[in-house]
Coordinates of C-alpha atoms and ligand atoms in Angstrom, one line a residue:
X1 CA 12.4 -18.0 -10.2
X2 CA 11.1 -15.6 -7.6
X3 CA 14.0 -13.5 -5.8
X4 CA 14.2 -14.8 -2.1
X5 CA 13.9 -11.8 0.6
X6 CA 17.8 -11.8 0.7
X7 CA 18.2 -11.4 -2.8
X8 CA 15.6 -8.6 -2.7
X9 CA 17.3 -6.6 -0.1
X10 CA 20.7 -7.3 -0.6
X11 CA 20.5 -6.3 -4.1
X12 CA 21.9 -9.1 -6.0
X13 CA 18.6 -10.1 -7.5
X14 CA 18.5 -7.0 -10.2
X15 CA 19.1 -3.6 -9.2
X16 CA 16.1 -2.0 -11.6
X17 CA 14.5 -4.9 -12.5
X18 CA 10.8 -3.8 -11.6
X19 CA 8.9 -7.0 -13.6
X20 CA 11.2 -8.9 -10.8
X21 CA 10.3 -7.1 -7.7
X22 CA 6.5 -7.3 -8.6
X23 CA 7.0 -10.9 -8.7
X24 CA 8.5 -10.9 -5.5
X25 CA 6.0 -8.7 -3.8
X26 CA 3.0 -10.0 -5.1
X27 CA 4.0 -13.7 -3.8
X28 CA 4.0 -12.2 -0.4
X29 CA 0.3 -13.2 1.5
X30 CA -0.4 -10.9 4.7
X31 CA -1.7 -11.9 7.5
X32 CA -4.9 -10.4 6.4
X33 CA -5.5 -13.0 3.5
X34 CA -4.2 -9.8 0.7
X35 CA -1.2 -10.2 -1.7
X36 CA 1.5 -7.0 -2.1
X37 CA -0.4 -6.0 -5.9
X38 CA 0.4 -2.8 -7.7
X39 CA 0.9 -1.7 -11.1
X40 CA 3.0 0.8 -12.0
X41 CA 1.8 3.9 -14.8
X42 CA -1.7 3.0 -13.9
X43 CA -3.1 6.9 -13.3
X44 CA -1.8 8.2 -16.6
X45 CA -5.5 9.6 -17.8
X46 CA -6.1 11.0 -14.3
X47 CA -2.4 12.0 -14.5
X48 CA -3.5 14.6 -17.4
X49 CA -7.3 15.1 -16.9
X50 CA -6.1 16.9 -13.2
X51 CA -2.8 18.2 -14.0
X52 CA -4.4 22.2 -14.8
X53 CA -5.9 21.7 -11.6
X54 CA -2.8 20.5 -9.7
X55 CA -0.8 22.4 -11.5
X56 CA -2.7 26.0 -10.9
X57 CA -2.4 24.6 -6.9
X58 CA 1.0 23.8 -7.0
X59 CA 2.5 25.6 -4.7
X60 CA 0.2 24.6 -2.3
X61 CA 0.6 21.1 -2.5
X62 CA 3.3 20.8 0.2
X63 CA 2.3 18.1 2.5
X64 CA 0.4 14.9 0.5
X65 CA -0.9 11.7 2.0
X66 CA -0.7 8.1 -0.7
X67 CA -3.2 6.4 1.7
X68 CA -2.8 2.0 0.8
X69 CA -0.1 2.3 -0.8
X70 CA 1.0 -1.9 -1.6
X71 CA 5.0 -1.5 -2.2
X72 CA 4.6 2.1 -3.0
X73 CA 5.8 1.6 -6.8
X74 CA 2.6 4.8 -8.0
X75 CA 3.7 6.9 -4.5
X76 CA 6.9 7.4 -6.4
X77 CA 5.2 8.1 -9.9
X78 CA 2.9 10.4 -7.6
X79 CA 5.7 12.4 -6.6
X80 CA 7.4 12.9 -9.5
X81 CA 4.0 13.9 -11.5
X82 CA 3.6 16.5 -8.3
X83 CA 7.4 17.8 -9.1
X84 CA 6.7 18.0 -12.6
X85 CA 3.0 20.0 -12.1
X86 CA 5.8 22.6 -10.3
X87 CA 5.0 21.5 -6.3
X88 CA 7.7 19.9 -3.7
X89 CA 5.9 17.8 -1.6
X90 CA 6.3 15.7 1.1
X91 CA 4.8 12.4 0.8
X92 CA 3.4 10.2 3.6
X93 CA 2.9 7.0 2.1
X94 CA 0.7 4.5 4.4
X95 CA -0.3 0.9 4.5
X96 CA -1.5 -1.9 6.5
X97 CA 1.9 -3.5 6.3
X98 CA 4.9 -1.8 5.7
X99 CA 7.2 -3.3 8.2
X100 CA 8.7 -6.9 8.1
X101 CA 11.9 -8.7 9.4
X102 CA 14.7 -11.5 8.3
X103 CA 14.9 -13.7 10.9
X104 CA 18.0 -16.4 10.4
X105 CA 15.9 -19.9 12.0
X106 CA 19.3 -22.4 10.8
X107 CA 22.0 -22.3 8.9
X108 CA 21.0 -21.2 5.4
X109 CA 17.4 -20.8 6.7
X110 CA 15.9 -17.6 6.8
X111 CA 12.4 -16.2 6.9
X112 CA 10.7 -13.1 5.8
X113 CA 8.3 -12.6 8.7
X114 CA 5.7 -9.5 9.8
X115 CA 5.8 -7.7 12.9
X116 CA 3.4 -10.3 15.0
X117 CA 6.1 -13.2 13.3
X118 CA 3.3 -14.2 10.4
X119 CA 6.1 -15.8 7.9
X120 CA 5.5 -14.2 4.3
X121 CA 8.5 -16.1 2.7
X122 CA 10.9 -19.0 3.7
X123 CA 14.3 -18.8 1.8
X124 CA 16.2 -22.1 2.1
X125 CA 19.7 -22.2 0.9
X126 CA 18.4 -19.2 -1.5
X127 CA 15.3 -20.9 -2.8
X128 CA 12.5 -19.1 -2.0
X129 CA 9.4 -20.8 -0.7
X130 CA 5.7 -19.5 0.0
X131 CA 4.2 -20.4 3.5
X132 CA 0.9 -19.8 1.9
X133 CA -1.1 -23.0 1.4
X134 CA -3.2 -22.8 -2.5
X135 CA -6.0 -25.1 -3.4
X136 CA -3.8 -27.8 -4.9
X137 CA -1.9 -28.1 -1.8
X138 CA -5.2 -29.8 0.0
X139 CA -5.0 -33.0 -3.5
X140 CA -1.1 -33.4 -2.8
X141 CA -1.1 -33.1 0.9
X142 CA 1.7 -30.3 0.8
X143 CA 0.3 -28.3 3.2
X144 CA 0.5 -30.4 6.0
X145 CA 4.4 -29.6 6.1
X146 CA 3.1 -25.8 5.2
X147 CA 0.7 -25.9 8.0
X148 CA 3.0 -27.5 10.6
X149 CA 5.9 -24.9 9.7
X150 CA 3.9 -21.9 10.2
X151 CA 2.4 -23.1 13.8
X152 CA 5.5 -24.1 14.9
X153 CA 7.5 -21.0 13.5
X154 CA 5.2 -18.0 14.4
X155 CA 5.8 -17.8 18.0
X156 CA 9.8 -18.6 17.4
X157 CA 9.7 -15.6 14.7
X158 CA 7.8 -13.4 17.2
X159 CA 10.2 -13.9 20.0
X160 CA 13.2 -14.0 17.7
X161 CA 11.9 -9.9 16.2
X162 CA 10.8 -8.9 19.5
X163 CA 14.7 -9.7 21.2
X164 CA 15.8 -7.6 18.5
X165 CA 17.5 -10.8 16.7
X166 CA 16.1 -9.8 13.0
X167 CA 16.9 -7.7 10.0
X168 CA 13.8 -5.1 9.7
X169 CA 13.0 -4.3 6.1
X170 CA 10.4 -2.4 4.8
X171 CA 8.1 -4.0 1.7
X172 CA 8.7 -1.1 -0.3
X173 CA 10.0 -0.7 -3.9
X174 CA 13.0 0.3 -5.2
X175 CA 12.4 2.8 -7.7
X176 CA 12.6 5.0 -4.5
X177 CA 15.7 7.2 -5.1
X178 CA 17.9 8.7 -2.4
X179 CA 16.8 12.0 -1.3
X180 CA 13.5 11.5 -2.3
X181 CA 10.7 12.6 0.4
X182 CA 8.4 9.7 1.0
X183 CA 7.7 8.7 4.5
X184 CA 6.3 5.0 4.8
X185 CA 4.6 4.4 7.5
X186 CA 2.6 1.4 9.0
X187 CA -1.3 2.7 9.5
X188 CA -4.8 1.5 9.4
X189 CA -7.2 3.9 7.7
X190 CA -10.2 2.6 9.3
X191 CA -8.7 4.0 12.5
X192 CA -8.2 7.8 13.4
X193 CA -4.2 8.3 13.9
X194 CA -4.1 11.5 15.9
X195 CA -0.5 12.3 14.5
X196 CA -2.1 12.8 11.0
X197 CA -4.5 15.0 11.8
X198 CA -4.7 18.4 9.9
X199 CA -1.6 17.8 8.2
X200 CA -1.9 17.3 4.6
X201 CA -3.3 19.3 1.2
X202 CA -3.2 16.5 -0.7
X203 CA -5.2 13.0 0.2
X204 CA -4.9 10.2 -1.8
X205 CA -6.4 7.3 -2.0
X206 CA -6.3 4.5 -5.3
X207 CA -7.6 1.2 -5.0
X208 CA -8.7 0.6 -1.3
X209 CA -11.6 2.2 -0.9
X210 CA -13.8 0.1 -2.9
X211 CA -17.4 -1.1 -2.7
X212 CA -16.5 -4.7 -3.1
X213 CA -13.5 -4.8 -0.5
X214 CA -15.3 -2.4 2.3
X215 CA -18.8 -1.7 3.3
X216 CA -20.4 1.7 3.0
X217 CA -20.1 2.6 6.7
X218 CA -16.2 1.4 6.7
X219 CA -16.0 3.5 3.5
X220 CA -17.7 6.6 5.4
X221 CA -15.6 5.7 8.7
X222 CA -11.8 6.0 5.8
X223 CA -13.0 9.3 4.5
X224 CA -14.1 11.1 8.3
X225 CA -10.3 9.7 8.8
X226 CA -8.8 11.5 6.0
X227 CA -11.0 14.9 6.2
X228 CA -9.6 15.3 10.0
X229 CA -6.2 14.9 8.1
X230 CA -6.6 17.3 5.3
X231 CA -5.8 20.8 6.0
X232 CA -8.8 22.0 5.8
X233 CA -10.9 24.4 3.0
X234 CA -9.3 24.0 -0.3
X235 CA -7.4 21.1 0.2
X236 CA -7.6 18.4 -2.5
X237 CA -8.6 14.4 -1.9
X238 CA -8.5 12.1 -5.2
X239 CA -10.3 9.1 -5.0
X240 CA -9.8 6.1 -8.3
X241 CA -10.6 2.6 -8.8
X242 CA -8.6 1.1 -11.7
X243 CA -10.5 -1.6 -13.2
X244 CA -9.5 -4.8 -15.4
X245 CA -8.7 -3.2 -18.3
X246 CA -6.1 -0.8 -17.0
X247 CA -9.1 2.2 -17.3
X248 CA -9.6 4.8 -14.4
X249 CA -12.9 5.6 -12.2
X250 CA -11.4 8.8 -10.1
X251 CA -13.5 12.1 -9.1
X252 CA -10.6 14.7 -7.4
X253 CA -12.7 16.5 -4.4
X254 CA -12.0 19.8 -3.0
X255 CA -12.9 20.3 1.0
X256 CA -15.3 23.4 1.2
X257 CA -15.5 26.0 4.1
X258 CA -18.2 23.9 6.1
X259 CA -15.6 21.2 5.7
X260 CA -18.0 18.9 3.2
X261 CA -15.6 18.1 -0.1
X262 CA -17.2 19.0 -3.6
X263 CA -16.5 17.5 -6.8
X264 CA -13.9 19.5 -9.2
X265 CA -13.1 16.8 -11.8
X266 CA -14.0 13.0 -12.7
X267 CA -12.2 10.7 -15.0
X268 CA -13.8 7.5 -16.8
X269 CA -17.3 8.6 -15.0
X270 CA -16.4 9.5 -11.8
X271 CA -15.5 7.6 -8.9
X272 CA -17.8 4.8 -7.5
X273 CA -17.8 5.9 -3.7
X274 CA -18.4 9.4 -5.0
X275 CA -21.9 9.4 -3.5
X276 CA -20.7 8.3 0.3
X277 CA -17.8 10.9 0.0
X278 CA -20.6 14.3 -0.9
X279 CA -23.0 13.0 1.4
X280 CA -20.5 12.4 4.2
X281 CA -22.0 14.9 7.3
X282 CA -20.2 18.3 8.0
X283 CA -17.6 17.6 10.9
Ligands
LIG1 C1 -4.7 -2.7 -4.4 S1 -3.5 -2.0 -3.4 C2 -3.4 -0.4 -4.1 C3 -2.0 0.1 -4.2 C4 -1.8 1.5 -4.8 N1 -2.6 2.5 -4.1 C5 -2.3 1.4 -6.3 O1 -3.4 1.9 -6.6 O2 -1.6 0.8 -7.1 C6 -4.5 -1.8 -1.9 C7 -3.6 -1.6 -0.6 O3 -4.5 -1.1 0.4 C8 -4.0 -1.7 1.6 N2 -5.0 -1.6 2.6 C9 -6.1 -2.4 2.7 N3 -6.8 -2.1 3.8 C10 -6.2 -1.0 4.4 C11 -6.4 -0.3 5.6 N4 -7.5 -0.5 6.3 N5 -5.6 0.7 5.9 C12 -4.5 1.0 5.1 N6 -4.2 0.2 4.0 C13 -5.0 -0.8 3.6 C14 -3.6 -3.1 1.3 O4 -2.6 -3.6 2.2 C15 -3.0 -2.9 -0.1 O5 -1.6 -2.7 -0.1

């Protein structure tokens, strides 16, 4: 049974139990139509194919950005590879959604809502319930009641977060230790956040910027965004894709003096957006 949002955050439903909290996350639909997916040990050949690189840079690698992170389960394997290369970095870890709320509707009825009051879980009495509506639900009719809950709820949820009468959570995973320096923070990469800008030796960004998800000038419009936050010359961007069978496609780019990045490395042939990414026009 999935853990309801109480359960998650309370604790009770299995302290280290990652298998668990992937099943929890990856029920959760945003308001964009996308689940809460991640794998953890995903990068392990990019892991080793860049670590002389990293390594050798260490000590500059002081202030990295995990751009679409999901529940930020390979931020915290990204930090820990960084330590053990010999760096101690800071890590901003962003995504679309980060942020979310319990909001108590009833008596033993609670909902795990977004921001805007978009419900992502109900939890009745402790069961947990998606809001989503899947194909079958059209042949039994179920998501008339699915349907009718969420137009009625939204606007209650809204006004119930924005009074302050909520429990804000952040989606993120628990295999985040005390003391450990991650930042999670709520930003869209297809806009220019002026509080990132120049900040960071270390950009990166696995699975979002994909030719299937984004088109070429939204791809183009992600990596103008994270030049203007990357330090500047010698600082490092790593792109990947992971594909079905667990395999990386990841180049790891190095920002020249004219600002353009060059390739240093590639793992399993490169990275697909490659081409945009060298072609992108000097600043
Ligand atoms: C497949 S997950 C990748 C998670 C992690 N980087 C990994 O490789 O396991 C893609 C993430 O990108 C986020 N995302 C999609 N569009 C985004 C945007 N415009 N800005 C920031 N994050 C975005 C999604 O919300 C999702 O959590």
């Amino acid at each position: 049974m999935v853990m309801s949002a109480r359960q998650y955050y309370s604790g009770t439903g299995g302290a280290a139990d990652y298998t668990r909290e992937s099943e929890f996350f990856a029920k959760l639909k945003m308001r964009n139509g996308t689940f809460k997916l991640t794998q953890p040990s995903r990068f392990r050949e990019l892991e080793t194919a860049f670590r002389p690189v990293l390594a050798e840079r260490a000590a500059q690698l002081r202030d990295v950005l995990d751009v679409g992170v999901s529940t930020g389960v390979t931020t915290v394997e990204l930090l820990r590879y960084l330590e053990a290369c010999g760096s101690t970095p800071k890590i901003t870890a962003t995504d679309l959604f980060i942020d979310a709320h319990i909001v108590e509707v009833a008596t033993g009825v609670r909902v795990l809502a977004d921001p805007e009051g978009w419900p992502l879980q109900y939890d009745v009495a402790g069961l947990a319930i998606r809001p989503w509506i899947r194909r079958l639900d059209y042949v039994s009719l179920a998501f008339i009641p699915r349907q009718l809950a969420k137009a009625m709820l939204q606007p209650r949820l809204r006004a119930l977060i924005r009074s302050g009468k909520s429990e804000p959570v952040q989606m993120i995973t628990r295999a985040l230790s005390r003391g450990d320096s991650i930042e999670f923070v709520e930003d869209d990469i297809m806009k220019r956040s002026p509080g990132l800008a120049g900040r960071f030796d270390l950009v990166r960004a696995a699975n979002i910027l994909n030719k299937s998800y984004f088109s070429a000038d939204q791809i183009r419009l992600a990596v103008a965004n994270i030049r203007a936050y990357l330090k500047g010359r010698g600082s490092l961007l790593i792109v990947t894709r992971t594909n079905e069978k667990g395999e990386n496609s990841g180049t790891l780019f190095e920002v020249m003096a004219d600002g353009s990045f060059a390739a240093l490395m590639r793992v399993g042939g490169g990275s697909e957006v490659e081409d945009l990414i060298l072609g992108l026009q000097e600043p």
